Amino acid sequence: MAFSFISPLVAHNDPEKRTESATGRPSASRKFLITGLFVYILVISSLTGVLYNQLQKHLGHWHSTATAIISGLPEIEIKPLRVEWTEKVIQGPLYHMGWYHLFYQYNPTSAIWGNITWAHSVSKDLINWFQLPLAMVPDHWYDIKGVMTGSATILPDGRIMMFYTGNARDLSQLQCLAFAVNASDPLLIDWIKYKGNPILGPPPGVGRKDFRDPSSLWIGPDGKYRMVMGSKHNNTIGCALIYHTTNFTHYELLDEVLHSVPGTGMWECVDLYPVSTKNSNGLDMLNRDESGVKYVLKQSGDEDRHDWYAIGTYDIVKDKWYPDDPEMDVGIGLRYDYGKFYASKTFFDPSKKRRILWGYVGETDPQKNDLKKGWANMMNVPRTVTLDPNTQSNLIQWPVEETETLRSEKYDEFKDVELGPGSLVPLHIGLASELDISASFEVDEALLSGTFEADVLFNCTTSQGSAMRGVLGPFGIVVLADASLSEQTPVYFYIAKNTDGTSRTYFCADESRSSKLLDVGKMIYGSTVPVLHGENYNMRLLVDHSIIESFAQGGRTVITSRVYPTKAIYNEAKVFLFNNGTGITVKASLKIWKMGTAKMDPFPF
């Protein structure tokens, strides 16, 4: 039941810059999420992936019917709108009449890049999904090479507008509009493209392939709507262009960019959104209580394939964004996820007053495997996003609460398991290929404080992984391991001491022994994670056959691992605790749930 897709512009010979597959092996069933690469999701339908033809098997008839209906409709005339500043003007996620809508890039003819259309699915709970007919296909000169990334906005008169990038015949990136034919349809099945497309092309000084991914629109106090676009200038300076509009068909480019950072290259999938400094509720862009708000600016780096964010302030009058800490600016500071995760976008969920983040998990095996099995790439579990109330300098990401509906009624619990130096302890829980694990580790404070200058230069990605023996680590959990540990994926903490006696904690995931296969990516991922005074070291792992999503310290640092086990599969998958530190003893306590299966079915018309 795994669905997946492939990311655009990815070099298949670079393990850090392409997608993965597992021919003949279990792939992540994605039992806790919708398949497919999302289209700036719901609110903001972001696209960057390809779902193979499992969808086409079910939708062939409905696609042809929908196409016939759309082609028979007249072009929609867009009339200028006078928009006054009012809280009643709704800019939103595509949460429509009780349904979450997900649009994603999909190739109906192959598991690899090409013929990019928009597939469409809906859900009541973000976990179980129904497939709908294709929303848009590449059928005009301005998008004949692909209906690319886009965003949704609900207009003041109730119309629902998609703003998307079309790839023209020469691969120029042109911005286009499409509208829901019937906004009163809860499923929004039919879409029609604006007869005046394209409405925007690359401005002077911007390359024809460096102008993409329009955001959803939001209104300012002057009554004008704003929209941001990803771009770069002088070849190396990543930036977010910003436009104004009053009628949604004509856009004025501002003289100055929203923000730019030298040396970061092309910015894709730019996202700007508010987070509360007062509580854990999500906010939309209409929020005006600026006394309790920070603004997150995020971009997906086309050159390094990572999703970067920074926290700062947004001046809605000058349309400028400023980082709180320039040394942690967008592209040089924090990342959403330190593993295999890209092209993400958030949306504000008005039904539960939360902001939700979605991205896609790419492949790192050979492209020929994708073709053989017929699919590539998967969605991550949707996550809520809030500002960390304790640090105020990083985000907290956490699986949506609906994920817990897939947990088994009973769980395995282990309390105060003592892990001395060099310990390896099997946890006998039965089937261990689909798990939700909550774990905390208590470190002997006397040993920790009595250790000086240990591994000052440690870094997850350049280390020897979980097999190394440091004074204060690594210690953690081994998942997707076979009984002999010939295959294993450890997720762990590592404590490094500075010369002044202070410590830094790292959270890492080691794929170096995750598979017996020789032609798949086997990275060691990770970064630092703040551990505050009085906190135990804690992690939550979502394990799904060949995907592991790891959350440290309540979600301050997140790592997604895409692995290809050949032996540690189904009933042969095991779980272990370990402590490879030479100078500390650790106590571990865990709760482990088995996970059920989400549904992904054609809509029962």
Coordinates of C-alpha atoms in Angstrom, one line a residue:
M1 CA 0.0 0.0 0.0
A2 CA 3.0 2.3 -0.3
F3 CA 2.5 5.3 -2.6
S4 CA 5.4 7.4 -3.7
F5 CA 6.9 9.8 -6.1
I6 CA 10.1 11.3 -7.4
S7 CA 11.5 14.7 -6.8
P8 CA 12.4 17.1 -9.7
L9 CA 15.9 18.1 -10.7
V10 CA 17.6 15.4 -8.7
A11 CA 20.8 13.8 -9.8
H12 CA 20.3 10.0 -9.4
N13 CA 24.0 9.3 -8.8
D14 CA 24.1 11.5 -5.7
P15 CA 22.8 9.8 -2.6
E16 CA 22.0 13.2 -1.0
K17 CA 20.3 14.6 -4.1
R18 CA 17.9 11.9 -5.3
T19 CA 15.1 9.6 -4.5
E20 CA 15.0 6.0 -3.2
S21 CA 13.3 2.6 -3.7
A22 CA 13.6 -0.9 -2.5
T23 CA 12.9 -3.4 -5.3
G24 CA 11.8 -6.7 -3.8
R25 CA 12.0 -5.3 -0.3
P26 CA 9.3 -3.8 1.9
S27 CA 8.9 -0.1 1.5
A28 CA 7.3 2.1 4.1
S29 CA 3.6 1.4 4.0
R30 CA 3.1 5.0 5.1
K31 CA 0.4 3.7 7.3
F32 CA 0.2 7.0 9.1
L33 CA 0.1 9.3 6.1
I34 CA -1.2 10.1 2.7
T35 CA 1.0 9.0 -0.2
G36 CA 2.3 11.3 -2.7
L37 CA 4.2 14.5 -2.7
F38 CA 2.0 17.2 -1.5
V39 CA 1.2 20.3 -3.3
Y40 CA 2.1 23.1 -0.9
I41 CA -0.4 21.0 0.8
L42 CA -4.0 21.8 1.5
V43 CA -3.6 25.4 2.1
I44 CA -0.7 25.8 0.0
S45 CA -0.6 23.0 -2.4
S46 CA 3.2 22.5 -2.7
L47 CA 4.4 20.0 -5.2
T48 CA 7.6 18.2 -5.6
G49 CA 7.2 14.5 -6.3
V50 CA 5.7 11.9 -8.5
L51 CA 3.2 9.2 -7.7
Y52 CA 3.2 6.3 -10.0
N53 CA 0.3 4.7 -11.6
Q54 CA -1.4 3.0 -8.7
L55 CA -3.6 6.0 -8.8
Q56 CA -4.2 5.6 -12.5
K57 CA -5.6 2.1 -12.0
H58 CA -8.5 3.5 -10.1
L59 CA -8.9 6.9 -11.8
G60 CA -8.7 6.2 -15.5
H61 CA -12.5 6.4 -16.0
W62 CA -13.0 9.4 -13.7
H63 CA -10.1 11.3 -15.3
S64 CA -11.6 11.1 -18.7
T65 CA -15.0 12.1 -17.4
A66 CA -13.6 15.1 -15.5
T67 CA -11.6 16.2 -18.5
A68 CA -14.7 16.2 -20.7
I69 CA -16.6 18.2 -18.1
I70 CA -13.9 20.8 -17.8
S71 CA -13.3 21.2 -21.5
G72 CA -17.0 21.9 -21.9
L73 CA -17.0 24.9 -19.5
P74 CA -16.6 28.5 -20.6
E75 CA -13.5 30.3 -19.5
I76 CA -13.9 32.1 -16.2
E77 CA -13.7 35.9 -16.4
I78 CA -11.8 37.4 -13.5
K79 CA -13.2 40.7 -12.5
P80 CA -11.3 43.3 -10.4
L81 CA -12.1 43.2 -6.7
R82 CA -12.1 46.0 -4.3
V83 CA -10.7 44.5 -1.1
E84 CA -11.1 46.4 2.2
W85 CA -9.0 45.4 5.3
T86 CA -11.2 43.1 7.3
E87 CA -10.9 39.9 9.4
K88 CA -13.7 38.5 7.2
V89 CA -11.4 38.3 4.2
I90 CA -10.3 34.6 4.4
Q91 CA -6.9 33.5 3.2
G92 CA -6.6 29.9 4.1
P93 CA -5.6 26.4 3.7
L94 CA -7.6 24.2 1.5
Y95 CA -9.6 22.9 4.3
H96 CA -12.9 23.0 2.5
M97 CA -16.3 22.0 3.8
G98 CA -14.9 19.5 6.2
W99 CA -12.3 18.0 3.9
Y100 CA -8.5 18.4 3.8
H101 CA -7.4 18.6 0.2
L102 CA -4.0 17.4 -1.0
F103 CA -2.7 18.1 -4.5
Y104 CA 0.6 16.5 -5.5
Q105 CA 2.8 16.0 -8.5
Y106 CA 2.2 12.7 -10.3
N107 CA 3.3 11.0 -13.4
P108 CA 0.5 8.8 -14.7
T109 CA 2.9 6.9 -17.1
S110 CA 6.1 6.2 -15.2
A111 CA 7.8 6.1 -11.8
I112 CA 10.4 8.7 -12.9
W113 CA 10.2 12.3 -13.7
G114 CA 8.1 13.6 -16.6
N115 CA 4.5 14.3 -17.7
I116 CA 3.9 16.1 -14.4
T117 CA 0.2 16.4 -13.5
W118 CA -1.7 17.3 -10.3
A119 CA -3.2 14.4 -8.6
H120 CA -5.8 15.1 -5.9
S121 CA -6.8 13.3 -2.6
V122 CA -9.0 14.2 0.3
S123 CA -9.2 13.3 4.0
K124 CA -11.3 14.0 7.0
D125 CA -8.4 13.3 9.5
L126 CA -5.1 13.7 7.7
I127 CA -4.5 9.9 8.1
N128 CA -7.0 8.1 5.9
W129 CA -7.3 9.4 2.3
F130 CA -9.5 9.1 -0.8
Q131 CA -8.2 9.4 -4.3
L132 CA -10.0 11.8 -6.6
P133 CA -9.7 12.4 -10.4
L134 CA -6.6 14.3 -11.6
A135 CA -7.0 18.0 -10.9
M136 CA -4.8 19.4 -13.7
V137 CA -2.8 18.1 -16.6
P138 CA -0.1 19.7 -18.8
D139 CA -2.2 20.7 -21.8
H140 CA -1.3 24.3 -22.7
W141 CA 1.9 25.8 -24.1
Y142 CA 2.7 27.5 -20.8
D143 CA 2.6 24.3 -18.8
I144 CA 3.1 21.6 -21.4
K145 CA 6.3 20.4 -19.7
G146 CA 4.7 20.1 -16.3
V147 CA 2.1 21.5 -13.9
M148 CA 4.5 22.4 -11.2
T149 CA 4.4 23.7 -7.6
G150 CA 1.5 25.9 -6.6
S151 CA -0.5 27.3 -3.7
A152 CA -4.2 27.7 -3.0
T153 CA -6.0 30.9 -1.8
I154 CA -9.7 31.4 -1.0
L155 CA -10.6 34.7 -2.5
P156 CA -12.9 37.3 -0.8
D157 CA -15.8 36.4 -3.0
G158 CA -15.5 32.7 -2.2
R159 CA -13.7 31.5 -5.3
I160 CA -10.9 29.1 -4.8
M161 CA -7.7 30.0 -6.8
M162 CA -4.7 27.9 -7.5
F163 CA -1.5 29.9 -8.3
Y164 CA 1.0 27.5 -9.9
T165 CA 4.2 27.4 -11.9
G166 CA 3.9 26.1 -15.4
N167 CA 6.9 24.7 -17.3
A168 CA 6.7 26.0 -20.9
R169 CA 8.0 24.2 -23.9
D170 CA 11.5 25.7 -23.4
L171 CA 11.3 25.0 -19.7
S172 CA 10.7 28.6 -18.8
Q173 CA 9.0 28.9 -15.5
L174 CA 5.7 30.9 -15.9
Q175 CA 3.1 31.7 -13.2
C176 CA -0.4 30.7 -13.9
L177 CA -3.9 30.6 -12.4
A178 CA -6.6 28.0 -12.2
F179 CA -10.0 28.1 -10.4
A180 CA -12.3 25.6 -8.9
V181 CA -15.3 25.3 -11.2
N182 CA -17.7 24.8 -8.4
A183 CA -16.6 26.2 -5.0
S184 CA -19.7 24.7 -3.4
D185 CA -18.5 21.2 -4.3
P186 CA -16.9 19.7 -1.1
L187 CA -14.6 17.6 -3.2
L188 CA -13.5 20.4 -5.6
I189 CA -13.2 17.9 -8.4
D190 CA -13.2 20.2 -11.5
W191 CA -10.6 22.9 -12.2
I192 CA -10.3 25.3 -15.1
K193 CA -7.2 27.3 -16.1
Y194 CA -7.5 31.1 -16.5
K195 CA -7.7 32.2 -20.1
G196 CA -5.2 35.0 -19.5
N197 CA -2.4 32.6 -18.5
P198 CA 0.5 33.0 -18.0
I199 CA 0.2 36.1 -15.8
L200 CA 3.8 36.4 -14.7
G201 CA 7.2 35.6 -16.3
P202 CA 10.7 35.9 -14.9
P203 CA 11.5 39.6 -14.2
P204 CA 14.6 41.3 -15.7
G205 CA 17.8 39.8 -14.2
V206 CA 16.2 36.5 -13.3
G207 CA 16.9 33.3 -15.2
R208 CA 14.0 31.6 -17.0
K209 CA 14.5 28.6 -14.7
D210 CA 15.0 30.6 -11.5
F211 CA 11.4 31.8 -10.9
R212 CA 9.0 29.4 -9.3
D213 CA 6.7 28.2 -6.5
P214 CA 4.2 31.0 -5.8
S215 CA 2.9 31.2 -2.2
S216 CA -0.7 31.5 -1.1
L217 CA -1.8 35.1 -0.8
W218 CA -2.3 37.2 2.3
I219 CA -3.7 40.7 2.8
G220 CA -2.0 43.7 4.3
P221 CA -3.4 46.6 6.2
D222 CA -3.3 48.6 2.9
G223 CA -5.9 46.3 1.3
K224 CA -3.3 44.8 -1.1
Y225 CA -2.6 41.1 -1.2
R226 CA 1.0 39.8 -1.0
M227 CA 2.6 36.8 -2.7
V228 CA 6.2 35.5 -2.5
M229 CA 8.2 33.6 -5.1
G230 CA 11.5 31.7 -4.8
S231 CA 14.4 32.9 -6.9
K232 CA 18.1 33.9 -6.9
H233 CA 20.2 36.7 -8.3
N234 CA 23.9 37.0 -9.2
N235 CA 23.8 33.2 -9.5
T236 CA 24.5 32.6 -5.8
I237 CA 22.2 34.9 -3.7
G238 CA 19.0 33.1 -2.8
C239 CA 16.0 35.3 -2.3
A240 CA 12.3 35.6 -1.9
L241 CA 10.6 38.0 -4.4
I242 CA 7.5 39.7 -3.2
Y243 CA 4.5 40.9 -5.2
H244 CA 1.4 43.0 -4.6
T245 CA -2.0 42.6 -6.2
T246 CA -5.5 44.0 -5.8
N247 CA -7.4 41.9 -8.4
F248 CA -5.5 38.6 -8.3
T249 CA -4.6 38.7 -12.0
H250 CA -2.1 41.6 -12.2
Y251 CA 0.9 41.6 -9.9
E252 CA 3.4 44.3 -9.1
L253 CA 7.0 43.3 -8.2
L254 CA 8.4 45.3 -5.3
D255 CA 11.8 46.9 -5.8
E256 CA 13.3 45.1 -2.8
V257 CA 13.1 41.4 -2.0
L258 CA 11.4 40.1 1.1
H259 CA 14.8 38.7 2.1
S260 CA 18.0 37.3 0.6
V261 CA 21.1 35.4 1.8
P262 CA 24.4 35.3 -0.1
G263 CA 25.8 31.9 -1.0
T264 CA 22.6 30.0 -0.5
G265 CA 21.7 29.5 -4.2
M266 CA 18.2 29.1 -5.7
W267 CA 15.3 29.1 -3.1
E268 CA 12.4 26.8 -3.8
C269 CA 9.1 26.4 -2.0
V270 CA 9.4 29.6 0.0
D271 CA 7.2 29.8 3.1
L272 CA 6.4 32.7 5.4
Y273 CA 4.2 32.2 8.4
P274 CA 3.6 33.4 12.0
V275 CA 4.2 31.4 15.2
S276 CA 2.9 32.4 18.6
T277 CA 5.3 33.3 21.5
K278 CA 2.4 32.9 24.0
N279 CA 0.8 29.5 23.4
S280 CA 0.9 26.4 21.1
N281 CA -2.0 27.5 18.9
G282 CA -1.2 27.8 15.2
L283 CA -1.6 31.2 13.5
D284 CA -2.6 32.3 10.0
M285 CA -1.3 35.3 8.2
L286 CA -4.3 37.4 9.3
N287 CA -3.1 37.5 12.8
R288 CA -2.4 41.1 13.9
D289 CA -1.3 40.6 17.6
E290 CA 2.3 41.4 16.7
S291 CA 3.2 41.6 20.4
G292 CA 3.1 37.8 20.7
V293 CA 4.3 36.7 17.3
K294 CA 7.5 35.7 15.5
Y295 CA 7.7 34.9 11.8
V296 CA 9.3 31.9 10.3
L297 CA 10.9 32.2 6.8
K298 CA 11.7 28.9 5.1
Q299 CA 13.2 27.9 1.8
S300 CA 14.1 24.6 0.1
G301 CA 17.7 24.8 -1.2
D302 CA 17.8 23.6 -4.7
E303 CA 21.6 23.1 -4.6
D304 CA 21.9 21.2 -1.3
R305 CA 18.3 19.7 -1.2
H306 CA 17.7 20.7 2.4
D307 CA 14.8 22.7 4.0
W308 CA 16.1 25.6 5.9
Y309 CA 14.3 28.0 8.2
A310 CA 15.0 30.9 10.5
I311 CA 12.9 32.8 13.1
G312 CA 12.5 36.6 12.9
T313 CA 10.2 39.5 12.4
Y314 CA 8.1 40.6 9.4
D315 CA 7.4 44.3 8.7
I316 CA 4.2 44.1 6.8
V317 CA 4.3 47.8 5.8
K318 CA 7.8 47.6 4.3
D319 CA 7.4 43.9 3.3
K320 CA 10.7 43.0 4.7
W321 CA 11.7 40.0 6.9
Y322 CA 14.6 40.2 9.4
P323 CA 16.2 37.3 11.2
D324 CA 16.5 37.4 15.0
D325 CA 20.0 36.0 14.7
P326 CA 21.8 36.8 11.4
E327 CA 24.3 34.0 12.1
M328 CA 21.3 31.6 11.9
D329 CA 19.8 33.1 8.8
V330 CA 17.8 31.1 6.2
G331 CA 20.1 28.6 4.5
I332 CA 23.0 28.8 7.0
G333 CA 21.3 28.0 10.3
L334 CA 18.5 25.6 11.2
R335 CA 16.8 22.9 9.2
Y336 CA 13.4 21.4 9.6
D337 CA 14.8 17.9 9.2
Y338 CA 18.4 16.6 9.1
G339 CA 17.6 13.5 7.2
K340 CA 15.9 12.7 3.9
F341 CA 13.3 15.4 3.7
Y342 CA 12.6 18.1 1.1
A343 CA 10.2 20.6 -0.5
S344 CA 8.0 21.0 2.5
K345 CA 5.3 23.5 3.1
T346 CA 3.0 24.5 6.1
F347 CA -0.6 25.2 6.2
F348 CA -2.9 26.6 8.9
D349 CA -5.6 24.2 9.8
P350 CA -8.7 26.3 10.8
S351 CA -10.6 23.3 12.2
K352 CA -8.1 22.7 15.0
K353 CA -6.2 26.0 15.1
R354 CA -2.8 24.5 14.3
R355 CA -0.1 24.9 11.7
I356 CA 0.9 21.6 9.9
L357 CA 4.1 20.8 8.0
W358 CA 4.4 18.3 5.2
G359 CA 7.4 17.3 3.1
Y360 CA 8.5 14.4 1.1
V361 CA 10.9 11.6 1.6
G362 CA 13.0 10.9 -1.4
E363 CA 14.8 7.7 -2.6
T364 CA 18.6 7.0 -2.6
D365 CA 18.6 3.7 -4.5
P366 CA 19.2 3.4 -8.3
Q367 CA 16.5 4.8 -10.6
K368 CA 16.2 1.4 -12.2
N369 CA 14.7 0.1 -9.0
D370 CA 12.0 2.7 -9.1
L371 CA 11.1 1.7 -12.6
K372 CA 11.0 -2.0 -11.6
K373 CA 8.7 -1.6 -8.7
G374 CA 6.6 1.2 -10.2
W375 CA 6.8 4.0 -7.7
A376 CA 9.2 6.3 -6.0
N377 CA 9.2 8.7 -2.9
M378 CA 6.8 9.1 0.0
M379 CA 5.2 11.6 2.2
N380 CA 6.3 12.1 5.8
V381 CA 3.9 12.0 8.7
P382 CA 2.2 15.4 8.9
R383 CA 3.6 17.4 11.8
T384 CA 2.4 20.3 13.9
V385 CA 4.8 23.3 14.1
T386 CA 5.1 25.7 17.0
L387 CA 7.7 27.9 18.5
D388 CA 9.7 26.3 21.2
P389 CA 8.3 27.9 24.4
N390 CA 11.5 27.3 26.4
T391 CA 14.2 28.3 24.0
Q392 CA 12.2 30.8 21.8
S393 CA 14.9 30.2 19.2
N394 CA 13.8 27.1 17.4
L395 CA 10.7 25.3 16.2
I396 CA 9.0 22.3 17.7
Q397 CA 7.8 19.6 15.2
W398 CA 5.5 16.8 16.4
P399 CA 3.4 14.2 14.6
V400 CA -0.2 15.3 14.4
E401 CA -2.4 13.9 17.2
E402 CA -4.4 11.8 14.7
T403 CA -1.3 9.6 14.2
E404 CA -2.0 8.1 17.6
T405 CA -5.3 6.6 16.4
L406 CA -3.1 4.0 14.6
R407 CA -1.5 2.9 17.8
S408 CA -2.4 -0.6 19.2
E409 CA -4.6 -0.6 22.3
K410 CA -1.8 -2.4 24.3
Y411 CA 1.8 -1.4 24.4
D412 CA 5.1 -2.8 25.6
E413 CA 6.7 -0.9 28.5
F414 CA 10.2 -1.0 29.8
K415 CA 11.2 0.9 32.9
D416 CA 14.7 1.9 34.1
V417 CA 16.6 -0.4 31.9
E418 CA 20.3 0.1 33.0
L419 CA 22.8 0.4 30.2
G420 CA 26.3 0.3 31.4
P421 CA 29.3 1.2 29.1
G422 CA 29.2 -1.1 26.0
S423 CA 25.6 -2.4 26.7
L424 CA 23.4 -3.9 24.0
V425 CA 20.0 -5.0 25.3
P426 CA 17.3 -6.7 23.0
L427 CA 13.7 -5.7 23.6
H428 CA 11.4 -8.6 23.0
I429 CA 8.2 -7.1 21.5
G430 CA 7.4 -9.4 18.6
L431 CA 6.7 -7.8 15.2
A432 CA 8.9 -4.7 15.1
S433 CA 8.6 -3.3 11.5
E434 CA 5.8 -0.7 12.3
L435 CA 6.2 1.0 15.6
D436 CA 5.6 4.2 17.6
I437 CA 8.3 4.4 20.2
S438 CA 8.5 6.9 23.1
A439 CA 11.8 6.7 25.0
S440 CA 13.7 8.7 27.7
F441 CA 17.3 8.3 28.9
E442 CA 18.6 9.3 32.3
V443 CA 22.3 10.0 32.4
D444 CA 24.4 9.8 35.6
E445 CA 24.9 13.5 36.3
A446 CA 28.0 12.9 38.5
L447 CA 29.8 11.1 35.6
L448 CA 28.6 13.7 33.2
S449 CA 29.8 16.7 35.2
G450 CA 33.1 15.0 36.1
T451 CA 34.0 14.5 32.4
F452 CA 36.1 17.3 30.8
E453 CA 36.9 18.1 27.2
A454 CA 35.4 15.1 25.5
D455 CA 35.0 15.1 21.7
V456 CA 35.2 18.8 21.2
L457 CA 35.1 18.5 17.4
F458 CA 32.3 15.8 17.2
N459 CA 29.8 16.0 14.3
C460 CA 27.2 13.4 13.5
T461 CA 27.8 13.4 9.7
T462 CA 31.6 13.1 9.9
S463 CA 31.7 10.6 12.8
Q464 CA 32.1 6.9 12.7
G465 CA 28.5 6.5 13.6
S466 CA 27.0 4.5 16.4
A467 CA 29.9 2.0 16.4
M468 CA 32.3 4.6 17.8
R469 CA 33.2 4.6 21.5
G470 CA 33.2 8.0 23.0
V471 CA 33.3 8.9 26.7
L472 CA 29.7 10.2 26.7
G473 CA 28.0 8.2 24.0
P474 CA 26.5 7.2 21.7
F475 CA 23.5 5.8 23.4
G476 CA 20.0 5.2 22.1
I477 CA 17.8 2.7 20.2
V478 CA 18.5 0.3 17.3
V479 CA 15.5 -0.3 15.0
L480 CA 15.0 -2.2 11.8
A481 CA 17.7 -4.6 12.9
D482 CA 17.9 -8.4 12.3
A483 CA 18.8 -10.7 15.1
S484 CA 22.5 -10.8 14.2
L485 CA 22.7 -7.0 13.7
S486 CA 24.0 -7.5 10.1
E487 CA 21.4 -4.8 9.3
Q488 CA 20.5 -2.1 11.7
T489 CA 19.6 1.6 12.0
P490 CA 20.6 3.2 15.3
V491 CA 19.1 6.5 16.5
Y492 CA 21.1 8.0 19.3
F493 CA 22.4 10.8 21.5
Y494 CA 26.0 11.8 21.8
I495 CA 27.3 14.3 24.4
A496 CA 30.4 16.3 23.6
K497 CA 32.1 18.5 26.2
N498 CA 33.7 21.9 25.4
T499 CA 37.0 23.1 26.8
D500 CA 35.1 25.3 29.3
G501 CA 33.2 22.4 30.7
T502 CA 29.9 23.1 29.0
S503 CA 28.4 20.3 26.9
R504 CA 26.7 20.0 23.5
T505 CA 24.2 17.2 22.8
Y506 CA 23.9 15.7 19.3
F507 CA 21.0 13.7 17.9
C508 CA 22.0 11.3 15.1
A509 CA 20.7 8.5 12.9
D510 CA 23.2 6.0 11.4
E511 CA 22.3 4.3 8.1
S512 CA 25.8 3.0 7.4
R513 CA 24.7 -0.6 8.2
S514 CA 21.0 -0.2 7.4
S515 CA 21.1 -2.6 4.4
K516 CA 23.1 -5.4 2.8
L517 CA 22.5 -3.7 -0.5
L518 CA 25.6 -1.9 -1.9
D519 CA 23.9 0.6 -4.2
V520 CA 21.8 2.5 -1.8
G521 CA 22.4 5.7 0.2
K522 CA 23.8 5.0 3.7
M523 CA 24.3 8.4 5.3
I524 CA 24.9 9.4 8.9
Y525 CA 22.5 12.2 9.7
G526 CA 22.1 14.6 12.6
S527 CA 22.8 17.8 14.4
T528 CA 22.8 19.4 17.8
V529 CA 19.7 19.5 20.0
P530 CA 19.1 21.7 23.0
V531 CA 18.8 19.8 26.3
L532 CA 17.8 22.2 29.0
H533 CA 18.4 21.9 32.7
G534 CA 16.3 19.3 34.4
E535 CA 15.4 17.5 31.1
N536 CA 16.0 13.9 30.4
Y537 CA 17.2 12.9 27.0
N538 CA 14.1 11.9 25.1
M539 CA 13.1 10.7 21.6
R540 CA 10.1 9.5 19.7
L541 CA 10.5 7.2 16.7
L542 CA 7.9 6.4 14.0
V543 CA 9.1 3.2 12.3
D544 CA 7.4 2.1 9.1
H545 CA 9.2 -0.7 7.3
S546 CA 11.8 1.4 5.6
I547 CA 11.1 4.9 6.9
I548 CA 12.1 6.1 10.4
E549 CA 11.1 9.6 11.6
S550 CA 12.9 10.5 14.7
F551 CA 12.0 13.4 17.1
A552 CA 14.4 14.5 19.8
Q553 CA 13.6 16.6 22.9
G554 CA 9.9 16.9 22.1
G555 CA 10.6 17.7 18.5
R556 CA 13.4 20.3 18.7
T557 CA 15.5 18.3 16.2
V558 CA 14.1 15.9 13.7
I559 CA 15.7 13.3 11.4
T560 CA 14.0 11.2 8.7
S561 CA 15.8 8.1 7.5
R562 CA 15.0 6.2 4.3
V563 CA 16.5 2.8 4.5
Y564 CA 16.4 -0.5 2.5
P565 CA 16.6 -3.5 4.8
T566 CA 16.7 -6.9 3.2
K567 CA 16.9 -9.1 6.4
A568 CA 15.4 -6.8 9.1
I569 CA 12.0 -7.0 7.6
Y570 CA 8.5 -8.1 8.8
N571 CA 8.8 -10.7 11.6
E572 CA 12.6 -10.5 11.4
A573 CA 12.8 -6.9 12.4
K574 CA 14.1 -6.4 16.0
V575 CA 14.7 -3.6 18.5
F576 CA 17.6 -3.0 20.8
L577 CA 18.8 -0.5 23.4
F578 CA 22.5 0.3 23.4
N579 CA 25.1 2.4 25.1
N580 CA 28.5 2.6 23.5
G581 CA 29.8 5.3 25.8
T582 CA 32.9 4.4 27.8
G583 CA 32.3 6.8 30.7
I584 CA 28.6 6.9 31.5
T585 CA 25.8 4.7 32.6
V586 CA 22.3 5.3 31.2
K587 CA 18.8 4.3 32.4
A588 CA 16.3 3.9 29.6
S589 CA 12.4 3.9 29.9
L590 CA 10.2 3.2 26.9
K591 CA 6.7 2.6 25.7
I592 CA 6.3 0.9 22.3
W593 CA 3.1 0.7 20.3
K594 CA 2.5 -1.4 17.2
M595 CA 1.0 0.7 14.4
G596 CA -2.0 0.0 12.3
T597 CA -2.7 0.7 8.7
A598 CA -4.1 3.9 7.2
K599 CA -6.5 3.7 4.3
M600 CA -5.8 5.0 0.7
D601 CA -8.8 4.2 -1.5
P602 CA -10.6 5.6 -4.5
F603 CA -13.4 7.9 -3.5
P604 CA -16.7 5.9 -3.5
F605 CA -18.6 8.1 -5.9

